[in-house]
mmCIF file of N, CA, C and O in Angstrom:
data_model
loop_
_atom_site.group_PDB
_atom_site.id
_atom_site.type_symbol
_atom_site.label_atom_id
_atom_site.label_comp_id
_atom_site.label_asym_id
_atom_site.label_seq_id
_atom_site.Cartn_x
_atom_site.Cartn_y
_atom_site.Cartn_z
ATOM 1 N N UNK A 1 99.615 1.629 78.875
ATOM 2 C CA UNK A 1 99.870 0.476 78.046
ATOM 3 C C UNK A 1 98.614 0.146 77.234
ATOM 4 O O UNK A 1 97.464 0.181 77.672
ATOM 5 N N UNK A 2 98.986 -0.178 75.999
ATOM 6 C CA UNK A 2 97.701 -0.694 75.037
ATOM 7 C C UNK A 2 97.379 -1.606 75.042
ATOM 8 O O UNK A 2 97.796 -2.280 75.984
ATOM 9 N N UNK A 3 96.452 -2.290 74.062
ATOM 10 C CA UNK A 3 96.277 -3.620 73.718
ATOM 11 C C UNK A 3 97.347 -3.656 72.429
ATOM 12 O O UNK A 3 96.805 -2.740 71.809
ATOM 13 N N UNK A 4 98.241 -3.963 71.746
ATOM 14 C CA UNK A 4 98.311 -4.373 70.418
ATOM 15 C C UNK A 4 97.374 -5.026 69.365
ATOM 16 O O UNK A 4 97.054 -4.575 68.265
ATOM 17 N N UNK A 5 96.882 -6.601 70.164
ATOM 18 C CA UNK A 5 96.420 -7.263 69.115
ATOM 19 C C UNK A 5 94.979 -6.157 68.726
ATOM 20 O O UNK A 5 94.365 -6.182 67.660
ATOM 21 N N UNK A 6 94.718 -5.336 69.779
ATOM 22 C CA UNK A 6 93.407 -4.426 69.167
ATOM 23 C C UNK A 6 93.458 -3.358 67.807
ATOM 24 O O UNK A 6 92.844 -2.437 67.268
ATOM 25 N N UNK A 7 94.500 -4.095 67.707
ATOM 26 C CA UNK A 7 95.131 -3.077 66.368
ATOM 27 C C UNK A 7 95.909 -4.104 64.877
ATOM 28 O O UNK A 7 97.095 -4.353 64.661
ATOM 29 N N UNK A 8 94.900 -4.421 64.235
ATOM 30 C CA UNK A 8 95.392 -4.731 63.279
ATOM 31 C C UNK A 8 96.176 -4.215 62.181
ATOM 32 O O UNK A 8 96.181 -3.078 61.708
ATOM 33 N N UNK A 9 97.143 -5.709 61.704
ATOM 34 C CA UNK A 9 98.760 -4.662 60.891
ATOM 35 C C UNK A 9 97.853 -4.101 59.687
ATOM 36 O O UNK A 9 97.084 -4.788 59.015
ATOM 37 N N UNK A 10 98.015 -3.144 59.585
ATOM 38 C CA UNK A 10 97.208 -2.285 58.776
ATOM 39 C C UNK A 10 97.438 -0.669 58.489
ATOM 40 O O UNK A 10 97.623 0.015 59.496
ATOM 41 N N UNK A 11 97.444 -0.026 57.264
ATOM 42 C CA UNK A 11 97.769 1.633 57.378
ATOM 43 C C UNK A 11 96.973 2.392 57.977
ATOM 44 O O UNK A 11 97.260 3.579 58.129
ATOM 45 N N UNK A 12 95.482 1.716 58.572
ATOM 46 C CA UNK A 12 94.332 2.827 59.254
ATOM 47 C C UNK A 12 94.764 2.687 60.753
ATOM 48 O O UNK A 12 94.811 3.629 61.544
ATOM 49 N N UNK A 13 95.146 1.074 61.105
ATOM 50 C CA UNK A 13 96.031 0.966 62.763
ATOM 51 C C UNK A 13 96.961 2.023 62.809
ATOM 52 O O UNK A 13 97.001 3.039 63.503
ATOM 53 N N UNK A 14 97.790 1.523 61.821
ATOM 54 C CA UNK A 14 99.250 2.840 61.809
ATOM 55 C C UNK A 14 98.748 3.766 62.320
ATOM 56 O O UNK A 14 98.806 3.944 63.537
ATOM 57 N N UNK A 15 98.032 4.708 61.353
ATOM 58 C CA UNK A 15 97.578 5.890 61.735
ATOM 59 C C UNK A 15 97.033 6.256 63.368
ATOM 60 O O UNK A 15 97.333 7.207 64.091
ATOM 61 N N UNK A 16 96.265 5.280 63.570
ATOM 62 C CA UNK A 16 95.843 5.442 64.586
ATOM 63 C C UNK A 16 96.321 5.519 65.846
ATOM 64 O O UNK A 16 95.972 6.234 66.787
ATOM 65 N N UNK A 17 97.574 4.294 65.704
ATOM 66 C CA UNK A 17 98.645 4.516 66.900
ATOM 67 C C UNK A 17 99.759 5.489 66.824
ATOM 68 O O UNK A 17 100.601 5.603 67.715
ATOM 69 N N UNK A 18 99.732 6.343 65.491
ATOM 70 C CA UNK A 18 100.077 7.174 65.750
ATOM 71 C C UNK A 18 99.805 8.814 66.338
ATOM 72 O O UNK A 18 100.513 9.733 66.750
ATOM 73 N N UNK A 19 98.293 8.561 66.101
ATOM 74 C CA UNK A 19 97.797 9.626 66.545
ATOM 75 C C UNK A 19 98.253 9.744 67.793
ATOM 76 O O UNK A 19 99.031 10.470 68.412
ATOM 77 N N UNK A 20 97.293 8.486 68.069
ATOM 78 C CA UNK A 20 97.398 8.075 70.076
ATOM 79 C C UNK A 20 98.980 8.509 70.499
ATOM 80 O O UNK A 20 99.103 9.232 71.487
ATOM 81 N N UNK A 21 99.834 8.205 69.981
ATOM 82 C CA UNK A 21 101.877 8.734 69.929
ATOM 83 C C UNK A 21 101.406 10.296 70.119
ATOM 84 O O UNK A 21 102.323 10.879 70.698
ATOM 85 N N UNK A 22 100.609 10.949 69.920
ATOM 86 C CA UNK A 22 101.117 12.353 70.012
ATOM 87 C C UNK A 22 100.738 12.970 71.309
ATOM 88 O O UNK A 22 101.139 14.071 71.687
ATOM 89 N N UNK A 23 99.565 11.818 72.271
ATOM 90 C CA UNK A 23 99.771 12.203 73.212
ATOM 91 C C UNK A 23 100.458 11.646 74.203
ATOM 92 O O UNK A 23 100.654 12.480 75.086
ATOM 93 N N UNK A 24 100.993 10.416 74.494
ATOM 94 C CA UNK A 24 101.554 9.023 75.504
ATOM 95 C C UNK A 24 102.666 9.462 74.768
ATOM 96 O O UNK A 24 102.544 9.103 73.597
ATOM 97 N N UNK A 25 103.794 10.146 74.989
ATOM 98 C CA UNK A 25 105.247 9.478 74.571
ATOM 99 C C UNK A 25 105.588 8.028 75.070
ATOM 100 O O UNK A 25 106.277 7.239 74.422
ATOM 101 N N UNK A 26 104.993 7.752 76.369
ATOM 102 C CA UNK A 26 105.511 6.491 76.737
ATOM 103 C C UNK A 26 104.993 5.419 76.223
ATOM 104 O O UNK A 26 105.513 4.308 76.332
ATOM 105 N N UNK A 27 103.648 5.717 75.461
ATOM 106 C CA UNK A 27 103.731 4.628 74.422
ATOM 107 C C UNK A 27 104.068 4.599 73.177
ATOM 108 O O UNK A 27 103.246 4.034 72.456
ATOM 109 N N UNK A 28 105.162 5.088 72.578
ATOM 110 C CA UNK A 28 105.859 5.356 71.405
ATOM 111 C C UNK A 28 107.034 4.222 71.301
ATOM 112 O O UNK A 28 107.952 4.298 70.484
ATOM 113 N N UNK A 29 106.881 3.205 72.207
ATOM 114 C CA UNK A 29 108.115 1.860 72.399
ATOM 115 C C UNK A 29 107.080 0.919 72.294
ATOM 116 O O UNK A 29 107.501 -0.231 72.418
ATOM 117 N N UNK A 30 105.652 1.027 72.074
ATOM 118 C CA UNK A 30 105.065 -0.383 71.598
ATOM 119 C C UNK A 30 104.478 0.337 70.934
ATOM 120 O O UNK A 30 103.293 0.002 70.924
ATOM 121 N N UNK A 31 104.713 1.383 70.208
ATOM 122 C CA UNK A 31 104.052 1.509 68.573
ATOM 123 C C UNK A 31 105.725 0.618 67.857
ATOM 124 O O UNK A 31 105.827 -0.316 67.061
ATOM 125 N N UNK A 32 106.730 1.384 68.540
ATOM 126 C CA UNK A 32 107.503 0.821 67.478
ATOM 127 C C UNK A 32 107.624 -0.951 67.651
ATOM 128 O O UNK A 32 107.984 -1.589 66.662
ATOM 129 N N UNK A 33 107.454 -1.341 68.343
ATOM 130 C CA UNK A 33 107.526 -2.958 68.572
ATOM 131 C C UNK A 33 106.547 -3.676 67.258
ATOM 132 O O UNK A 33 106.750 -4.593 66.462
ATOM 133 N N UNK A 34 105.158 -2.529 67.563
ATOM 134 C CA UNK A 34 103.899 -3.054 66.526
ATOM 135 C C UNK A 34 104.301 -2.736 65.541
ATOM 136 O O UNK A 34 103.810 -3.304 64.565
ATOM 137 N N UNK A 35 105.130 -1.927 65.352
ATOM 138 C CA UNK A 35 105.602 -1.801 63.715
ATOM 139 C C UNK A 35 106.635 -2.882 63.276
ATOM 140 O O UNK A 35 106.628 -3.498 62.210
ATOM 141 N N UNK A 36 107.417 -2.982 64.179
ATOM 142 C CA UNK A 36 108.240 -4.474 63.926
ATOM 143 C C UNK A 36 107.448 -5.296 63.648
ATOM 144 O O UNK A 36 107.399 -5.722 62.494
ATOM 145 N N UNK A 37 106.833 -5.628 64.358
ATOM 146 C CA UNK A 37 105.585 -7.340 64.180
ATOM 147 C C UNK A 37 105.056 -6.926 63.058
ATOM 148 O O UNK A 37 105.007 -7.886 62.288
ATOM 149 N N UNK A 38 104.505 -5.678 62.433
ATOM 150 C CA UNK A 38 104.265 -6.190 61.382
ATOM 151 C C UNK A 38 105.100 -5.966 59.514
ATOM 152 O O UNK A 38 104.708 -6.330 58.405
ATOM 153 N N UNK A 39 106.076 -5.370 59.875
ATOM 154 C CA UNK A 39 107.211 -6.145 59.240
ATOM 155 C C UNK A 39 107.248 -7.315 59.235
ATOM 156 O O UNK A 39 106.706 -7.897 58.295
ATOM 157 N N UNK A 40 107.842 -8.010 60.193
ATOM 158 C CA UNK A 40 108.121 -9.194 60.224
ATOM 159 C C UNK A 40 106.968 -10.287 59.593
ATOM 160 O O UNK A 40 107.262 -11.316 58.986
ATOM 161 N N UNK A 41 105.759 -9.870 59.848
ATOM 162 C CA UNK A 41 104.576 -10.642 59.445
ATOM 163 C C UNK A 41 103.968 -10.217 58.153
ATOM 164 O O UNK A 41 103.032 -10.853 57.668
ATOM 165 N N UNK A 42 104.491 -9.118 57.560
ATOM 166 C CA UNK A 42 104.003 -8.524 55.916
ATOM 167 C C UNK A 42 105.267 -9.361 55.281
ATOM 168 O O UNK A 42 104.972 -10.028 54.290
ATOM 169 N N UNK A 43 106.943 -9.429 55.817
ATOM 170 C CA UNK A 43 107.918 -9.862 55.387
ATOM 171 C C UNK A 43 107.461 -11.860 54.888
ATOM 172 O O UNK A 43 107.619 -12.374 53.780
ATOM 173 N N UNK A 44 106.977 -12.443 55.996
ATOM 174 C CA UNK A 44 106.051 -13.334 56.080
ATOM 175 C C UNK A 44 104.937 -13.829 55.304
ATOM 176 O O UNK A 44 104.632 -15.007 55.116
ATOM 177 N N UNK A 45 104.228 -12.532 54.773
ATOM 178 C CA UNK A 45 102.898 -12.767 54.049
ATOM 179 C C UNK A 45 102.400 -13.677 54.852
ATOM 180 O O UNK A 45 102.409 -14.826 54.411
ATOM 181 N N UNK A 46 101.840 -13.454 56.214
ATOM 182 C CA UNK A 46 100.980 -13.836 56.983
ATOM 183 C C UNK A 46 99.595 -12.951 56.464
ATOM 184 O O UNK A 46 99.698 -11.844 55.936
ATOM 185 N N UNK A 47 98.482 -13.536 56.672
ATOM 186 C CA UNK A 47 97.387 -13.038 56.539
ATOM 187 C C UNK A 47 97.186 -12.238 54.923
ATOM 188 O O UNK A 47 96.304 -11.423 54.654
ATOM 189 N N UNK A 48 98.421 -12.809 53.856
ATOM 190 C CA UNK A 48 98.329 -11.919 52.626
ATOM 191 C C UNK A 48 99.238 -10.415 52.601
ATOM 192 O O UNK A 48 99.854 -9.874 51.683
ATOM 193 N N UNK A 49 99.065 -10.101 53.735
ATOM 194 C CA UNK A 49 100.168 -8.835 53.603
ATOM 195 C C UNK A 49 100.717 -8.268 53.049
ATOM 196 O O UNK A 49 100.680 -7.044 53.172
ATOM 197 N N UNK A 50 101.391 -8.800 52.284
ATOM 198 C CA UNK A 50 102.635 -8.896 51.515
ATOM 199 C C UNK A 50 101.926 -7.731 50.291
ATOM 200 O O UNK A 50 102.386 -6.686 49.831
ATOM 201 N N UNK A 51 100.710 -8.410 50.055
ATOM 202 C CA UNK A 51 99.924 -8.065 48.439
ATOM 203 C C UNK A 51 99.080 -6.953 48.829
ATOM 204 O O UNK A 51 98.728 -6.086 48.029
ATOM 205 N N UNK A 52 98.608 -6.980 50.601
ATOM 206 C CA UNK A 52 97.836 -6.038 50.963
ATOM 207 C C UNK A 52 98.334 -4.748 51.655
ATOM 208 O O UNK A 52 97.648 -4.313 52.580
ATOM 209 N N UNK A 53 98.939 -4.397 51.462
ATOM 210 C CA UNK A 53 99.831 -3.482 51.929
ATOM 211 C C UNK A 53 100.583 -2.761 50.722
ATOM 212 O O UNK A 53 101.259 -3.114 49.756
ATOM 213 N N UNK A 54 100.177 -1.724 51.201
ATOM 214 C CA UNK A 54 101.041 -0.685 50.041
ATOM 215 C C UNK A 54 102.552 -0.021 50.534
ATOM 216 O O UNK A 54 102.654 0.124 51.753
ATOM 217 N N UNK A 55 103.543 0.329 49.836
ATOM 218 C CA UNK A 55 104.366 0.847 49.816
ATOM 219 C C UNK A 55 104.674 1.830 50.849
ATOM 220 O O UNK A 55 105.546 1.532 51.665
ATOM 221 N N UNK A 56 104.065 2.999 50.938
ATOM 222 C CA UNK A 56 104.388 3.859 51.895
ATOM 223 C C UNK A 56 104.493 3.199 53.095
ATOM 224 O O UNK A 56 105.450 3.225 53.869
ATOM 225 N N UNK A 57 102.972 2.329 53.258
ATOM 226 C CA UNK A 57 102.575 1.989 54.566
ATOM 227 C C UNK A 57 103.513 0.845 55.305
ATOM 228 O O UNK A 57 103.540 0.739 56.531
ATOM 229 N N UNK A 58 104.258 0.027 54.441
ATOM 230 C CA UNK A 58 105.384 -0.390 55.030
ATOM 231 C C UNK A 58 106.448 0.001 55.387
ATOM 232 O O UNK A 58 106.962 -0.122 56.498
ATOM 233 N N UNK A 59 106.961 0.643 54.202
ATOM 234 C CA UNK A 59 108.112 1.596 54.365
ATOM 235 C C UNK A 59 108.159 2.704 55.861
ATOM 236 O O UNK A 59 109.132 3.222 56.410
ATOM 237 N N UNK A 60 106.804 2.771 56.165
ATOM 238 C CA UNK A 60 106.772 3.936 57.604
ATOM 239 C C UNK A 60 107.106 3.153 58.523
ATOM 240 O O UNK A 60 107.940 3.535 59.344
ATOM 241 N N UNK A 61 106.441 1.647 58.627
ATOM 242 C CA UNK A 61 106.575 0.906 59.230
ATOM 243 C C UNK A 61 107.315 0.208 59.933
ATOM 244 O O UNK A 61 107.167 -0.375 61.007
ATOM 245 N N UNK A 62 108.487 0.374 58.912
ATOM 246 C CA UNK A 62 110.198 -0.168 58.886
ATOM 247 C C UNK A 62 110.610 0.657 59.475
ATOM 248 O O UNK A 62 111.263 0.178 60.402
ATOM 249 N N UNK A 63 110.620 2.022 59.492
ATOM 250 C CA UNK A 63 111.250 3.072 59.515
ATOM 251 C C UNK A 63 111.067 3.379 61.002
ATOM 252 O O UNK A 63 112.110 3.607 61.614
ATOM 253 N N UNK A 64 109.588 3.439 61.890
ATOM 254 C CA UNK A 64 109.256 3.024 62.971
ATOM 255 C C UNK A 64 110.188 1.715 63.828
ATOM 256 O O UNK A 64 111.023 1.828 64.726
ATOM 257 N N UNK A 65 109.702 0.591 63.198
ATOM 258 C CA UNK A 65 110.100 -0.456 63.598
ATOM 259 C C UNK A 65 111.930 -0.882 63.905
ATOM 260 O O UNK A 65 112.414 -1.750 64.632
ATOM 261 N N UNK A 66 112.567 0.098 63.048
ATOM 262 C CA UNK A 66 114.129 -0.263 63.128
ATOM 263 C C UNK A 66 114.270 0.395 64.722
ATOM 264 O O UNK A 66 115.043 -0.263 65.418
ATOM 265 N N UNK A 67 113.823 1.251 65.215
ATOM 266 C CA UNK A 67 113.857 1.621 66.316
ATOM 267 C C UNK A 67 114.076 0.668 67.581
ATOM 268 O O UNK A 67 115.023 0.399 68.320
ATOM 269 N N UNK A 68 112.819 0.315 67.474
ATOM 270 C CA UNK A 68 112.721 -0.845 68.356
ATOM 271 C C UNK A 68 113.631 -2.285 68.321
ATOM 272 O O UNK A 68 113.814 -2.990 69.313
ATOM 273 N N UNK A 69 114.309 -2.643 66.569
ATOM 274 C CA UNK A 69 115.371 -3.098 66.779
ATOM 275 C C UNK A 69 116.949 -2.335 67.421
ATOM 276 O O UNK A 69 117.696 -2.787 68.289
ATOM 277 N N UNK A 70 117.044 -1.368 66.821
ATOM 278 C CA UNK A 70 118.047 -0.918 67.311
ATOM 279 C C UNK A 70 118.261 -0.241 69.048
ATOM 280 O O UNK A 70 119.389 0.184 69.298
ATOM 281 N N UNK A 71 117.498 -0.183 69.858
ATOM 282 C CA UNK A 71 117.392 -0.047 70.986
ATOM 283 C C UNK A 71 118.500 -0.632 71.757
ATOM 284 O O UNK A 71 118.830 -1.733 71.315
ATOM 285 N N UNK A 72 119.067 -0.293 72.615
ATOM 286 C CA UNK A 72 120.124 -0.840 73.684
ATOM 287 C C UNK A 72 119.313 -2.296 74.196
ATOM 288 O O UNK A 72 118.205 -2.216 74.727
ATOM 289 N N UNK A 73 119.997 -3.628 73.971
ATOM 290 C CA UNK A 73 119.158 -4.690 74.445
ATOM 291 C C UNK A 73 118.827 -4.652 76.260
ATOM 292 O O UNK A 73 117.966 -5.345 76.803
ATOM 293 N N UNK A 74 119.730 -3.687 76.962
ATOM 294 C CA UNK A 74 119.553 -3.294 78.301
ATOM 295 C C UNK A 74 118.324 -2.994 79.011
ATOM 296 O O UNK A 74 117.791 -3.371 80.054
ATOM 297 N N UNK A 75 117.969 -1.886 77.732
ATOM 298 C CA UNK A 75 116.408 -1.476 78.383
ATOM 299 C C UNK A 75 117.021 0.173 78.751
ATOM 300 O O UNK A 75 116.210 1.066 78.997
ATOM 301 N N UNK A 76 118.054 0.358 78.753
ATOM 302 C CA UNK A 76 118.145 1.614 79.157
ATOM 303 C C UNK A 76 118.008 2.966 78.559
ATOM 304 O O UNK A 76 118.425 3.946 79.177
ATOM 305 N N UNK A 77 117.313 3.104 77.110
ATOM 306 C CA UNK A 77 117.217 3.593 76.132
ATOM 307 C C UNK A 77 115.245 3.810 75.667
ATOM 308 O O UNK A 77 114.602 2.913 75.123
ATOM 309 N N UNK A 78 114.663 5.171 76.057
ATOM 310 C CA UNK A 78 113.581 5.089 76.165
ATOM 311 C C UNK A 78 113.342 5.204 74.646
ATOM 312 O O UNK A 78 114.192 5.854 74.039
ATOM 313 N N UNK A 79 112.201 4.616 73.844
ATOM 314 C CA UNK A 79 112.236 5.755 72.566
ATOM 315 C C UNK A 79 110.834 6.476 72.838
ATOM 316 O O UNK A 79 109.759 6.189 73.365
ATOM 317 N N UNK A 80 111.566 7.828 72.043
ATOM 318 C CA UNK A 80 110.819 9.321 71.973
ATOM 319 C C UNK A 80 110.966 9.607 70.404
ATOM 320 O O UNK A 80 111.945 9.884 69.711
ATOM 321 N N UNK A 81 109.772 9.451 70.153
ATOM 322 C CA UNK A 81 109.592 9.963 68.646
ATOM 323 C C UNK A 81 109.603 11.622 68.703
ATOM 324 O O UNK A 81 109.242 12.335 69.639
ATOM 325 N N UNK A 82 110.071 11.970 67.550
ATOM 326 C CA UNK A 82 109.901 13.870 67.859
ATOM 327 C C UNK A 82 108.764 13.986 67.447
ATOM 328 O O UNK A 82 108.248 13.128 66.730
ATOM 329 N N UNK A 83 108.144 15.100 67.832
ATOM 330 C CA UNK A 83 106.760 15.543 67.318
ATOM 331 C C UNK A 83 106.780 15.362 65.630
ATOM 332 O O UNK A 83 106.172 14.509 64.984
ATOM 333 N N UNK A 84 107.473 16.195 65.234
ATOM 334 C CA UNK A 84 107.466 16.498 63.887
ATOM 335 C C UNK A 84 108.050 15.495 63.068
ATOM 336 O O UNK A 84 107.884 15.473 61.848
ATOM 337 N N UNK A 85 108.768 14.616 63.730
ATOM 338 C CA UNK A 85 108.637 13.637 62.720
ATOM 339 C C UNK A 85 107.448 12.154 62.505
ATOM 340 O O UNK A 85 107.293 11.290 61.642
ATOM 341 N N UNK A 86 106.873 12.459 63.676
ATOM 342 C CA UNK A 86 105.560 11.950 64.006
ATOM 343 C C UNK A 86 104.618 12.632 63.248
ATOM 344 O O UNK A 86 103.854 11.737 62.886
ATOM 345 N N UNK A 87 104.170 13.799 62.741
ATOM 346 C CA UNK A 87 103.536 14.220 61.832
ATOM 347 C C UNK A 87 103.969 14.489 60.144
ATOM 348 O O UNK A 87 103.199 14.942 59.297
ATOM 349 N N UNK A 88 105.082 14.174 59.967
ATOM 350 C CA UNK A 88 105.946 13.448 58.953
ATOM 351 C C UNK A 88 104.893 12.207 58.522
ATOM 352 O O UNK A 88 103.927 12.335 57.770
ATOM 353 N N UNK A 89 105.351 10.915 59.224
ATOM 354 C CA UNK A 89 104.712 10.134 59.206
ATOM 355 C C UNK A 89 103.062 9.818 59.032
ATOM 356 O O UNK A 89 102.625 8.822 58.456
ATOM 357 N N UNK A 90 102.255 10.854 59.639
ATOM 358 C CA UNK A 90 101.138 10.913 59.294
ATOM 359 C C UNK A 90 100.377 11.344 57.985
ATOM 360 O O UNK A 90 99.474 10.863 57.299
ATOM 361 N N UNK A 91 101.147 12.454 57.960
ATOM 362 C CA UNK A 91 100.674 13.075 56.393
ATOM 363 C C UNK A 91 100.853 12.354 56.021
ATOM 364 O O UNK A 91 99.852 11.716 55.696
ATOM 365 N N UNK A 92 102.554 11.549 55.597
ATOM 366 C CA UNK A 92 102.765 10.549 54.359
ATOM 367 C C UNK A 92 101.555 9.711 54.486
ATOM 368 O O UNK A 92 101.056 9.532 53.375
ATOM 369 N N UNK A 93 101.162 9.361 55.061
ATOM 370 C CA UNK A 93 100.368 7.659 55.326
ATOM 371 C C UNK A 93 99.203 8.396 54.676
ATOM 372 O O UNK A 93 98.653 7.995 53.650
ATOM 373 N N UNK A 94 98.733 9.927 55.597
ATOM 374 C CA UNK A 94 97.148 10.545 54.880
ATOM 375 C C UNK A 94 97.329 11.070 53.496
ATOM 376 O O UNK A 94 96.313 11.294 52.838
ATOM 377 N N UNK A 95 98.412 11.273 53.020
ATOM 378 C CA UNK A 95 98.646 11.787 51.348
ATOM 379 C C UNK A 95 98.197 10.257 50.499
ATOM 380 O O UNK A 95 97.385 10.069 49.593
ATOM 381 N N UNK A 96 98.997 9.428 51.142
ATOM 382 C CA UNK A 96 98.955 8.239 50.411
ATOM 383 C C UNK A 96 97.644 7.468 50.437
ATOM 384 O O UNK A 96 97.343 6.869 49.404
ATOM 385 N N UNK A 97 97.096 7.426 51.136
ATOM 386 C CA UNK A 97 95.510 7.057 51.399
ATOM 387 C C UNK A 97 94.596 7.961 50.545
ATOM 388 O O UNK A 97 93.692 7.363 49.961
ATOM 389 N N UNK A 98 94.670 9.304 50.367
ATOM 390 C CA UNK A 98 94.078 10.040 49.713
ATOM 391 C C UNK A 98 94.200 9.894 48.047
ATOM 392 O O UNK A 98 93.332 10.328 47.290
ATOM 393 N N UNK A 99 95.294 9.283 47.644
ATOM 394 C CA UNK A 99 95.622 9.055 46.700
ATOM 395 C C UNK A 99 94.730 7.945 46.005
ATOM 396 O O UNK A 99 94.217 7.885 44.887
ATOM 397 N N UNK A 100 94.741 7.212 46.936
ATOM 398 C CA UNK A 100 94.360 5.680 46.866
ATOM 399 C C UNK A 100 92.227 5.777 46.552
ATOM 400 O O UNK A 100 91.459 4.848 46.302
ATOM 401 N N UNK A 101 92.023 6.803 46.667
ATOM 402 C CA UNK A 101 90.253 6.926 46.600
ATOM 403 C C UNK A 101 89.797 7.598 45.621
ATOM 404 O O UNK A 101 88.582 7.743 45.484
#
């Protein structure tokens, strides 16, 4: 188990908890939670968000995050990101960052 708040909503966090995803599958259900929260809080423009945040980096975010909404409210439903679409996700975020310098 992680910290979350040690990870600010951000595309360099993203990245980072996703790295960390390629080795913990079992923490691949509070990356997607942290990707919800920060939906919900870019959706918000908490902390500016809204303006600070680029495109891709939400859009992965969502895309992560619907997971964790759509989950069985039971609990009986682990999520397992696939490898490869876990490195999907990374490139996009490192193409798009690269872009950005």
């Amino acid at each position: 188990m992680i910290n979350l708040e040690d990870f600010p909503h951000n595309k360099e966090s993203l990245l980072r908890l996703l790295e960390k995803s390629r080795t913990s599958k079992l923490f691949h259900e509070e990356m997607a939670k942290w990707c919800w929260l920060f939906w919900s809080r870019w959706r918000s423009d908490e902390e500016d968000l809204f303006t600070k945040t680029d495109e891709e980096t939400i859009d992965t975010a969502i895309e992560i995050g619907e997971c964790w909404v759509d989950r069985p409210q039971n609990g009986s439903q682990i999520i397992i990101f696939d490898e490869e679409q876990i490195e999907k996700w990374i490139s996009q975020l490192k193409e798009d960052r690269d872009k950005d310098k």
